[in-house]
Amino acid sequence: MASHTAEPATSDTRTTVTSAAVLDAALTLFAQRGYHGTALSQVAEALGIRTPSLYNHMRSKQELLQTIVAGTTAGVLQDFEAAVEGVSDPVERLRRATRVYALRHATHRREALIVNRDTPSLDEPARSEQQEQRRKHEHALRAIIAEGVAGGAMSVESPALASFAIREMCVSIARWFREDGPFSAEQVADQYSRFALQIAGAR
Amino acid sequence: MASHTAEPATSDTRTTVTSAAVLDAALTLFAQRGYHGTALSQVAEALGIRTPSLYNHMRSKQELLQTIVAGTTAGVLQDFEAAVEGVSDPVERLRRATRVYALRHATHRREALIVNRDTPSLDEPARSEQQEQRRKHEHALRAIIAEGVAGGAMSVESPALASFAIREMCVSIARWFREDGPFSAEQVADQYSRFALQIAGAR
DNA sequence: CCTACCGATCGGTAGG
DNA sequence: CCTACCGATCGGTAGG
């Protein structure tokens, strides 16, 4: 996996830039400054090359954003399905679904920040497609809570409200988590999945 | 080139633009597209005037952002202090503090979206000042939880983690709340303050 | 409130 | 991978 810290422009080591390196630099800068707040000249500078050379490795700035967002939302849905597959108890399904969702936001911070901030900057039809994908995950999580409530294993006034609260609580991990902080990604994920069960009133 | 700009949706024909109107248009557009994603020409167009005319009502685009962010964070701290003043029970303090925080994010959606997305776009020293103000609120909320845990009225592994989770859960209300939706702002605030108590393990 | 206009910078292309 | 360069647009100013 590519390093998260792009090579400084002052380092005069000869650079062999790849598409993956361009994507990695874009991930770091888009996450820091936002899509509209990042100039391609800054991406190029982080890689130690001139702006036009970027076009040997990508088609456009917009394509970089689409690649980042599409890959991330696909990963979220894959994670979800793998986590709940074969588990029928709604409480255990909710625990696993939120644990993996929280874990992803601690381990893929840049991707999460960009998806949540810059999805509106996608051109159509990518924008609508991505919103639809995110809605899928939202509804799947909500369905687990609704099922738990129906079966008496959970208690909440509105599954929709609880689902929103749980999701966004997990998403926000990307804003404060630090790899060198006091908690590991797994510890945070365990704690947050416990919070999720408490929000859902799981007995 | 005759003036044929589209008529603004929010004002009648040929009204005199005020500073408040400029701020309001900026609030709407910054919230929708982000600070860097909004051009002053779009703000002007929304008001039915030319871009240079904006400068009769503001000093710069950056000043608009600073006004929005500073006013919002000041309001958050005021709300907090008014809500917990004279209340000593930590559980009741947490209920009130989160209720008012959630309520604000339902009733001041645009401000909340801008603060959470575009605070990094503030020039120094405003940026550091605002981060310090937000930290104050974070620590105050955390202190309530720590006090509750110390007194046995709450139970959570890490007050810091619980505080982050609660705050960001409330902040996210600004992303989905609609005035014409199924829940009133007050109903959402009540539900979310209940979620907060559950996260904190309040008995 | 306007027109006219500024230098800077944007994403992207031409052509090697 | 580069230099040279494009048209468009940015925030902002001059001067009425």
Short mmCIF file of C-alpha atoms (C1' of nucleotides) in Angstrom, two decimals:
data_model
loop_
_atom_site.label_atom_id
_atom_site.label_comp_id
_atom_site.label_asym_id
_atom_site.label_seq_id
_atom_site.Cartn_x
_atom_site.Cartn_y
_atom_site.Cartn_z
CA MET A 1 0.00 0.00 0.00
CA ALA A 2 1.25 3.42 -0.92
CA SER A 3 2.50 5.72 1.79
CA HIS A 4 0.06 8.33 3.05
CA THR A 5 2.59 11.10 3.08
CA ALA A 6 3.38 12.38 -0.36
CA GLU A 7 6.95 13.11 -1.18
CA PRO A 8 7.80 16.77 -0.62
CA ALA A 9 8.69 18.80 -3.66
CA THR A 10 12.00 19.77 -2.09
CA SER A 11 13.14 16.17 -2.16
CA ASP A 12 14.96 15.95 -5.45
CA THR A 13 14.92 12.18 -5.72
CA ARG A 14 13.88 11.16 -9.19
CA THR A 15 10.22 10.35 -9.18
CA THR A 16 8.53 7.49 -10.97
CA VAL A 17 4.90 8.44 -10.66
CA THR A 18 2.14 5.87 -11.06
CA SER A 19 -1.63 6.14 -11.26
CA ALA A 20 -1.80 4.79 -7.71
CA ALA A 21 0.56 7.51 -6.51
CA VAL A 22 -1.55 10.22 -8.14
CA LEU A 23 -4.66 8.80 -6.50
CA ASP A 24 -2.93 8.64 -3.14
CA ALA A 25 -1.79 12.25 -3.34
CA ALA A 26 -5.29 13.32 -4.39
CA LEU A 27 -6.76 11.38 -1.45
CA THR A 28 -4.56 13.23 1.01
CA LEU A 29 -5.16 16.68 -0.46
CA PHE A 30 -8.89 16.32 -1.17
CA ALA A 31 -9.34 15.07 2.40
CA GLN A 32 -7.41 18.03 3.80
CA ARG A 33 -8.72 20.88 1.68
CA GLY A 34 -11.75 19.52 -0.12
CA TYR A 35 -12.21 18.88 -3.83
CA HIS A 36 -12.80 22.51 -4.80
CA GLY A 37 -10.13 23.68 -2.37
CA THR A 38 -7.46 21.54 -4.01
CA ALA A 39 -5.70 22.58 -7.21
CA LEU A 40 -4.17 19.98 -9.49
CA SER A 41 -0.96 22.00 -9.25
CA GLN A 42 -0.86 21.02 -5.56
CA VAL A 43 -1.32 17.36 -6.40
CA ALA A 44 1.51 17.63 -8.91
CA GLU A 45 3.73 19.46 -6.44
CA ALA A 46 3.18 16.75 -3.83
CA LEU A 47 4.45 14.24 -6.39
CA GLY A 48 7.35 16.38 -7.53
CA ILE A 49 6.13 16.75 -11.11
CA ARG A 50 4.52 19.48 -13.23
CA THR A 51 0.75 19.73 -13.54
CA PRO A 52 0.44 18.60 -17.19
CA SER A 53 2.34 15.40 -16.38
CA LEU A 54 -0.57 14.31 -14.19
CA TYR A 55 -2.52 13.66 -17.36
CA ASN A 56 -0.32 10.69 -18.14
CA HIS A 57 -1.95 8.98 -15.13
CA MET A 58 -5.54 10.23 -15.05
CA ARG A 59 -8.15 11.74 -17.33
CA SER A 60 -9.39 14.64 -15.22
CA LYS A 61 -9.74 15.99 -11.71
CA GLN A 62 -13.37 14.88 -11.74
CA GLU A 63 -12.33 11.34 -12.63
CA LEU A 64 -10.09 11.24 -9.56
CA LEU A 65 -13.06 12.14 -7.37
CA GLN A 66 -15.29 9.57 -9.05
CA THR A 67 -12.70 6.84 -8.56
CA ILE A 68 -12.33 7.67 -4.88
CA VAL A 69 -16.04 7.87 -4.13
CA ALA A 70 -17.14 4.86 -6.17
CA GLY A 71 -14.47 2.63 -4.65
CA THR A 72 -15.35 3.71 -1.14
CA THR A 73 -19.10 3.22 -1.32
CA ALA A 74 -18.60 -0.15 -3.01
CA GLY A 75 -16.35 -1.14 -0.11
CA VAL A 76 -18.93 -0.04 2.44
CA LEU A 77 -21.61 -2.25 0.91
CA GLN A 78 -19.23 -5.21 0.58
CA ASP A 79 -18.20 -4.82 4.22
CA PHE A 80 -21.81 -4.69 5.29
CA GLU A 81 -22.87 -7.81 3.44
CA ALA A 82 -19.88 -9.80 4.56
CA ALA A 83 -20.47 -8.74 8.16
CA VAL A 84 -24.12 -9.74 8.43
CA GLU A 85 -24.06 -12.75 6.12
CA GLY A 86 -25.49 -15.83 7.78
CA VAL A 87 -26.39 -13.97 10.97
CA SER A 88 -30.08 -13.89 11.74
CA ASP A 89 -30.30 -12.32 15.20
CA PRO A 90 -31.04 -8.61 14.63
CA VAL A 91 -28.98 -7.50 17.63
CA GLU A 92 -25.96 -9.42 16.45
CA ARG A 93 -26.50 -8.16 12.90
CA LEU A 94 -26.57 -4.58 14.15
CA ARG A 95 -23.49 -5.14 16.26
CA ARG A 96 -21.52 -6.51 13.32
CA ALA A 97 -22.80 -4.01 10.76
CA THR A 98 -21.92 -1.02 12.92
CA ARG A 99 -18.62 -2.49 14.02
CA VAL A 100 -17.39 -2.91 10.46
CA TYR A 101 -18.75 0.49 9.46
CA ALA A 102 -16.99 2.20 12.37
CA LEU A 103 -13.80 0.27 11.69
CA ARG A 104 -13.73 1.41 8.09
CA HIS A 105 -14.02 5.04 9.14
CA ALA A 106 -11.01 4.67 11.42
CA THR A 107 -8.90 2.84 8.84
CA HIS A 108 -9.96 4.75 5.69
CA ARG A 109 -10.18 8.24 7.07
CA ARG A 110 -9.31 10.16 3.91
CA GLU A 111 -11.78 8.28 1.76
CA ALA A 112 -14.54 8.82 4.32
CA LEU A 113 -13.88 12.55 4.63
CA ILE A 114 -13.99 13.00 0.86
CA VAL A 115 -17.14 10.93 0.37
CA ASN A 116 -18.98 12.86 3.05
CA ARG A 117 -17.83 16.26 1.98
CA ASP A 118 -17.48 16.13 -1.77
CA THR A 119 -20.09 13.73 -3.13
CA PRO A 120 -22.18 16.79 -4.14
CA SER A 121 -19.30 17.86 -6.38
CA LEU A 122 -19.63 14.77 -8.56
CA ASP A 123 -20.94 15.38 -12.06
CA GLU A 124 -24.11 13.62 -13.06
CA PRO A 125 -24.85 10.80 -13.40
CA ALA A 126 -22.16 9.75 -10.90
CA ARG A 127 -23.65 11.94 -8.20
CA SER A 128 -27.08 10.36 -8.32
CA GLU A 129 -25.59 6.88 -8.57
CA GLN A 130 -23.52 7.39 -5.46
CA GLN A 131 -26.40 8.85 -3.49
CA GLU A 132 -28.41 5.78 -4.42
CA GLN A 133 -25.62 3.48 -3.20
CA ARG A 134 -25.43 5.30 0.11
CA ARG A 135 -29.18 5.07 0.46
CA LYS A 136 -28.94 1.31 0.07
CA HIS A 137 -26.66 1.08 3.10
CA GLU A 138 -28.89 3.42 5.06
CA HIS A 139 -31.98 1.35 4.35
CA ALA A 140 -30.22 -1.92 5.11
CA LEU A 141 -29.17 -0.61 8.52
CA ARG A 142 -32.63 0.76 9.18
CA ALA A 143 -34.21 -2.58 8.25
CA ILE A 144 -32.13 -4.34 10.89
CA ILE A 145 -33.36 -1.92 13.54
CA ALA A 146 -36.97 -2.17 12.36
CA GLU A 147 -36.72 -5.95 12.52
CA GLY A 148 -35.23 -5.79 16.01
CA VAL A 149 -38.00 -3.50 17.20
CA ALA A 150 -40.69 -5.69 15.62
CA GLY A 151 -39.28 -8.73 17.38
CA GLY A 152 -39.00 -6.96 20.72
CA ALA A 153 -35.19 -7.20 20.88
CA MET A 154 -34.77 -3.45 20.39
CA SER A 155 -36.72 -0.42 21.47
CA VAL A 156 -36.64 2.91 19.70
CA GLU A 157 -39.27 5.46 18.78
CA SER A 158 -38.16 5.78 15.16
CA PRO A 159 -35.86 3.31 13.40
CA ALA A 160 -35.10 6.00 10.82
CA LEU A 161 -33.88 8.46 13.45
CA ALA A 162 -31.84 5.80 15.21
CA SER A 163 -30.33 4.69 11.92
CA PHE A 164 -29.29 8.22 11.01
CA ALA A 165 -27.79 8.79 14.43
CA ILE A 166 -25.81 5.55 14.37
CA ARG A 167 -24.48 6.02 10.87
CA GLU A 168 -23.34 9.59 11.32
CA MET A 169 -21.81 8.83 14.69
CA CYS A 170 -19.65 6.22 12.96
CA VAL A 171 -18.83 8.47 10.02
CA SER A 172 -17.50 11.13 12.34
CA ILE A 173 -14.75 8.81 13.57
CA ALA A 174 -12.86 9.84 10.44
CA ARG A 175 -12.73 13.40 11.78
CA TRP A 176 -10.90 12.75 15.01
CA PHE A 177 -9.29 9.31 14.88
CA ARG A 178 -5.49 9.20 14.94
CA GLU A 179 -3.47 6.06 14.43
CA ASP A 180 -1.08 7.12 17.15
CA GLY A 181 -3.89 7.99 19.58
CA PRO A 182 -4.84 6.21 22.80
CA PHE A 183 -7.28 3.80 21.12
CA SER A 184 -6.77 1.32 18.32
CA ALA A 185 -9.19 1.26 15.40
CA GLU A 186 -10.59 -2.02 16.74
CA GLN A 187 -11.14 -0.60 20.21
CA VAL A 188 -12.99 2.37 18.79
CA ALA A 189 -15.08 0.12 16.55
CA ASP A 190 -16.05 -2.07 19.51
CA GLN A 191 -17.02 0.94 21.61
CA TYR A 192 -19.05 2.51 18.82
CA SER A 193 -20.92 -0.68 18.03
CA ARG A 194 -21.84 -0.77 21.72
CA PHE A 195 -23.08 2.82 21.43
CA ALA A 196 -25.16 1.73 18.44
CA LEU A 197 -26.84 -1.04 20.40
CA GLN A 198 -27.59 1.41 23.20
CA ILE A 199 -29.13 3.90 20.78
CA ALA A 200 -31.29 1.11 19.38
CA GLY A 201 -32.37 0.15 22.88
CA ALA A 202 -31.07 -3.40 22.49
CA ARG A 203 -31.75 -5.42 25.58
CA MET B 1 -25.22 43.11 -23.17
CA ALA B 2 -28.49 44.03 -21.57
CA SER B 3 -29.06 42.97 -17.98
CA HIS B 4 -31.01 39.76 -18.19
CA THR B 5 -29.99 37.93 -15.04
CA ALA B 6 -32.60 35.57 -13.66
CA GLU B 7 -34.81 37.05 -11.00
CA PRO B 8 -33.83 35.94 -7.49
CA ALA B 9 -36.30 33.57 -5.94
CA THR B 10 -36.19 35.19 -2.53
CA SER B 11 -36.64 38.89 -3.26
CA ASP B 12 -39.10 41.06 -5.06
CA THR B 13 -38.10 43.20 -7.99
CA ARG B 14 -35.45 45.86 -7.45
CA THR B 15 -35.28 45.76 -3.68
CA THR B 16 -32.32 47.41 -2.05
CA VAL B 17 -29.81 44.80 -0.96
CA THR B 18 -28.66 44.87 2.64
CA SER B 19 -25.74 43.31 4.46
CA ALA B 20 -28.15 40.86 6.03
CA ALA B 21 -29.41 39.81 2.61
CA VAL B 22 -25.88 39.23 1.36
CA LEU B 23 -25.10 37.12 4.43
CA ASP B 24 -28.28 35.13 3.95
CA ALA B 25 -27.52 34.39 0.30
CA ALA B 26 -23.98 33.38 1.24
CA LEU B 27 -25.35 31.11 3.97
CA THR B 28 -27.54 29.29 1.48
CA LEU B 29 -24.87 28.91 -1.19
CA PHE B 30 -21.92 28.08 1.09
CA ALA B 31 -24.10 25.43 2.74
CA GLN B 32 -25.05 23.94 -0.62
CA ARG B 33 -21.75 24.05 -2.47
CA GLY B 34 -19.13 24.80 0.14
CA TYR B 35 -16.99 27.92 0.53
CA HIS B 36 -14.52 27.08 -2.26
CA GLY B 37 -17.32 25.74 -4.42
CA THR B 38 -19.23 29.02 -4.32
CA ALA B 39 -18.31 31.99 -6.51
CA LEU B 40 -19.20 35.50 -5.43
CA SER B 41 -20.84 35.88 -8.84
CA GLN B 42 -23.37 33.26 -7.70
CA VAL B 43 -24.07 35.17 -4.50
CA ALA B 44 -24.60 38.32 -6.55
CA GLU B 45 -26.85 36.51 -9.01
CA ALA B 46 -29.01 35.18 -6.19
CA LEU B 47 -29.52 38.79 -5.09
CA GLY B 48 -30.11 40.13 -8.58
CA ILE B 49 -27.05 42.40 -8.60
CA ARG B 50 -23.59 42.43 -10.21
CA THR B 51 -20.61 40.99 -8.37
CA PRO B 52 -18.81 44.30 -7.63
CA SER B 53 -21.96 45.65 -5.96
CA LEU B 54 -21.52 43.06 -3.21
CA TYR B 55 -18.60 45.11 -1.93
CA ASN B 56 -20.98 47.81 -0.76
CA HIS B 57 -22.17 45.30 1.86
CA MET B 58 -19.11 43.26 2.81
CA ARG B 59 -15.34 43.46 2.77
CA SER B 60 -14.45 40.10 1.26
CA LYS B 61 -15.59 36.54 0.72
CA GLN B 62 -13.41 35.49 3.63
CA GLU B 63 -15.11 38.00 5.90
CA LEU B 64 -18.48 36.43 5.06
CA LEU B 65 -17.17 33.05 6.18
CA GLN B 66 -15.70 34.50 9.37
CA THR B 67 -18.96 36.21 10.26
CA ILE B 68 -20.93 33.01 9.75
CA VAL B 69 -18.57 30.79 11.70
CA ALA B 70 -17.90 33.17 14.59
CA GLY B 71 -21.58 33.89 15.11
CA THR B 72 -22.47 30.22 15.08
CA THR B 73 -19.85 28.99 17.54
CA ALA B 74 -20.67 31.87 19.87
CA GLY B 75 -24.31 30.82 19.75
CA VAL B 76 -23.42 27.22 20.54
CA LEU B 77 -21.54 28.22 23.68
CA GLN B 78 -24.30 30.61 24.77
CA ASP B 79 -26.92 27.89 24.27
CA PHE B 80 -24.85 25.45 26.27
CA GLU B 81 -24.33 27.74 29.24
CA ALA B 82 -27.96 28.82 29.35
CA ALA B 83 -29.08 25.19 29.18
CA VAL B 84 -27.01 23.84 32.07
CA GLU B 85 -27.02 26.94 34.28
CA GLY B 86 -28.20 26.15 37.79
CA VAL B 87 -28.55 22.43 37.08
CA SER B 88 -26.26 20.22 39.14
CA ASP B 89 -27.38 16.68 38.34
CA PRO B 90 -25.01 15.42 35.59
CA VAL B 91 -27.69 13.36 33.86
CA GLU B 92 -30.00 16.35 33.65
CA ARG B 93 -27.12 18.57 32.55
CA LEU B 94 -26.28 16.12 29.76
CA ARG B 95 -29.92 15.87 28.71
CA ARG B 96 -30.27 19.65 28.46
CA ALA B 97 -26.90 20.27 26.84
CA THR B 98 -27.49 17.70 24.11
CA ARG B 99 -31.09 18.73 23.61
CA VAL B 100 -30.18 22.34 22.91
CA TYR B 101 -27.23 21.29 20.74
CA ALA B 102 -29.41 18.96 18.67
CA LEU B 103 -32.14 21.59 18.42
CA ARG B 104 -29.71 24.14 17.06
CA HIS B 105 -28.59 21.78 14.33
CA ALA B 106 -32.19 21.28 13.21
CA THR B 107 -33.04 24.99 13.29
CA HIS B 108 -29.74 26.42 11.98
CA ARG B 109 -28.89 23.87 9.35
CA ARG B 110 -26.99 26.09 6.94
CA GLU B 111 -24.77 27.54 9.64
CA ALA B 112 -23.98 24.08 10.99
CA LEU B 113 -23.09 22.67 7.58
CA ILE B 114 -20.73 25.56 6.88
CA VAL B 115 -19.04 25.44 10.27
CA ASN B 116 -18.40 21.73 9.98
CA ARG B 117 -17.24 21.78 6.42
CA ASP B 118 -15.45 25.08 5.93
CA THR B 119 -13.80 26.03 9.22
CA PRO B 120 -10.47 24.84 7.74
CA SER B 121 -10.87 27.47 5.01
CA LEU B 122 -10.69 30.30 7.52
CA ASP B 123 -7.56 32.43 7.37
CA GLU B 124 -5.42 32.60 10.47
CA PRO B 125 -5.86 33.67 13.18
CA ALA B 126 -9.62 33.11 12.83
CA ARG B 127 -9.15 29.43 12.11
CA SER B 128 -7.25 28.72 15.32
CA GLU B 129 -9.62 30.88 17.33
CA GLN B 130 -12.64 28.98 16.10
CA GLN B 131 -11.06 25.59 16.70
CA GLU B 132 -10.35 26.71 20.25
CA GLN B 133 -14.00 27.73 20.74
CA ARG B 134 -15.22 24.39 19.48
CA ARG B 135 -12.78 22.64 21.78
CA LYS B 136 -14.32 24.50 24.70
CA HIS B 137 -17.73 23.05 23.96
CA GLU B 138 -16.26 19.60 23.47
CA HIS B 139 -14.49 19.70 26.81
CA ALA B 140 -17.53 21.05 28.63
CA LEU B 141 -19.64 18.17 27.33
CA ARG B 142 -16.94 15.68 28.17
CA ALA B 143 -16.68 17.06 31.68
CA ILE B 144 -20.37 16.42 32.29
CA ILE B 145 -19.94 12.79 31.26
CA ALA B 146 -16.79 12.37 33.33
CA GLU B 147 -18.62 13.78 36.32
CA GLY B 148 -21.56 11.47 35.75
CA VAL B 149 -19.28 8.46 35.52
CA ALA B 150 -17.37 9.48 38.65
CA GLY B 151 -20.61 9.79 40.57
CA GLY B 152 -21.95 6.47 39.30
CA ALA B 153 -24.88 8.00 37.41
CA MET B 154 -23.36 7.13 34.02
CA SER B 155 -21.30 4.28 32.71
CA VAL B 156 -18.99 4.50 29.75
CA GLU B 157 -15.53 3.21 28.99
CA SER B 158 -14.19 6.52 27.72
CA PRO B 159 -15.90 9.87 28.31
CA ALA B 160 -13.90 11.28 25.41
CA LEU B 161 -15.22 8.68 22.97
CA ALA B 162 -18.78 9.08 24.21
CA SER B 163 -18.49 12.86 23.96
CA PHE B 164 -17.27 12.69 20.35
CA ALA B 165 -20.02 10.26 19.43
CA ILE B 166 -22.76 12.36 20.99
CA ARG B 167 -21.60 15.63 19.50
CA GLU B 168 -21.19 14.37 15.96
CA MET B 169 -24.47 12.51 16.10
CA CYS B 170 -26.16 15.83 16.88
CA VAL B 171 -24.19 17.75 14.26
CA SER B 172 -25.33 15.36 11.57
CA ILE B 173 -28.95 16.37 12.10
CA ALA B 174 -28.16 19.35 9.87
CA ARG B 175 -27.53 16.92 6.99
CA TRP B 176 -30.91 15.26 6.85
CA PHE B 177 -33.42 17.35 8.80
CA ARG B 178 -36.24 18.93 6.80
CA GLU B 179 -38.71 21.39 8.22
CA ASP B 180 -41.52 19.72 6.31
CA GLY B 181 -40.47 16.23 7.39
CA PRO B 182 -42.31 13.85 9.73
CA PHE B 183 -40.62 15.15 12.89
CA SER B 184 -40.47 18.63 14.37
CA ALA B 185 -37.12 20.05 15.46
CA GLU B 186 -38.20 19.64 19.06
CA GLN B 187 -39.14 15.99 18.58
CA VAL B 188 -35.79 15.26 16.98
CA ALA B 189 -33.98 17.10 19.77
CA ASP B 190 -35.82 15.10 22.41
CA GLN B 191 -35.04 11.81 20.69
CA TYR B 192 -31.39 12.66 20.22
CA SER B 193 -30.91 13.78 23.82
CA ARG B 194 -32.32 10.39 24.78
CA PHE B 195 -29.77 8.73 22.47
CA ALA B 196 -27.07 10.75 24.21
CA LEU B 197 -28.10 9.49 27.64
CA GLN B 198 -28.09 5.93 26.33
CA ILE B 199 -24.62 6.35 24.87
CA ALA B 200 -23.43 7.68 28.21
CA GLY B 201 -24.99 4.71 29.98
CA ALA B 202 -27.18 6.92 32.14
CA ARG B 203 -29.31 4.87 34.50
"C1'" DC C 1 -25.97 50.36 -7.90
"C1'" DC C 2 -23.20 50.00 -12.48
"C1'" DT C 3 -19.34 49.10 -16.42
"C1'" DA C 4 -14.72 48.30 -17.31
"C1'" DC C 5 -11.00 46.06 -16.03
"C1'" DC C 6 -7.02 43.99 -13.16
"C1'" DG C 7 -3.54 40.12 -12.08
"C1'" DA C 8 -3.75 35.49 -10.58
"C1'" DT C 9 -4.99 31.04 -11.10
"C1'" DC C 10 -7.87 27.41 -12.65
"C1'" DG C 11 -8.28 22.70 -15.45
"C1'" DG C 12 -6.71 21.17 -19.48
"C1'" DT C 13 -4.25 20.76 -24.42
"C1'" DA C 14 -0.44 20.85 -28.01
"C1'" DG C 15 3.50 19.02 -29.19
"C1'" DG C 16 7.55 17.21 -28.31
"C1'" DC D 1 8.34 13.59 -18.20
"C1'" DC D 2 8.69 18.65 -19.94
"C1'" DT D 3 7.71 23.85 -21.75
"C1'" DA D 4 4.51 26.77 -23.74
"C1'" DC D 5 0.17 28.12 -23.83
"C1'" DC D 6 -5.15 28.16 -24.08
"C1'" DG D 7 -9.87 30.21 -22.69
"C1'" DA D 8 -12.49 30.67 -18.61
"C1'" DT D 9 -13.15 32.26 -14.28
"C1'" DC D 10 -11.72 33.74 -9.85
"C1'" DG D 11 -11.82 37.67 -6.02
"C1'" DG D 12 -11.34 42.25 -6.02
"C1'" DT D 13 -10.52 47.51 -7.54
"C1'" DA D 14 -11.22 52.01 -10.09
"C1'" DG D 15 -14.16 55.32 -10.85
"C1'" DG D 16 -18.27 56.96 -11.51
#
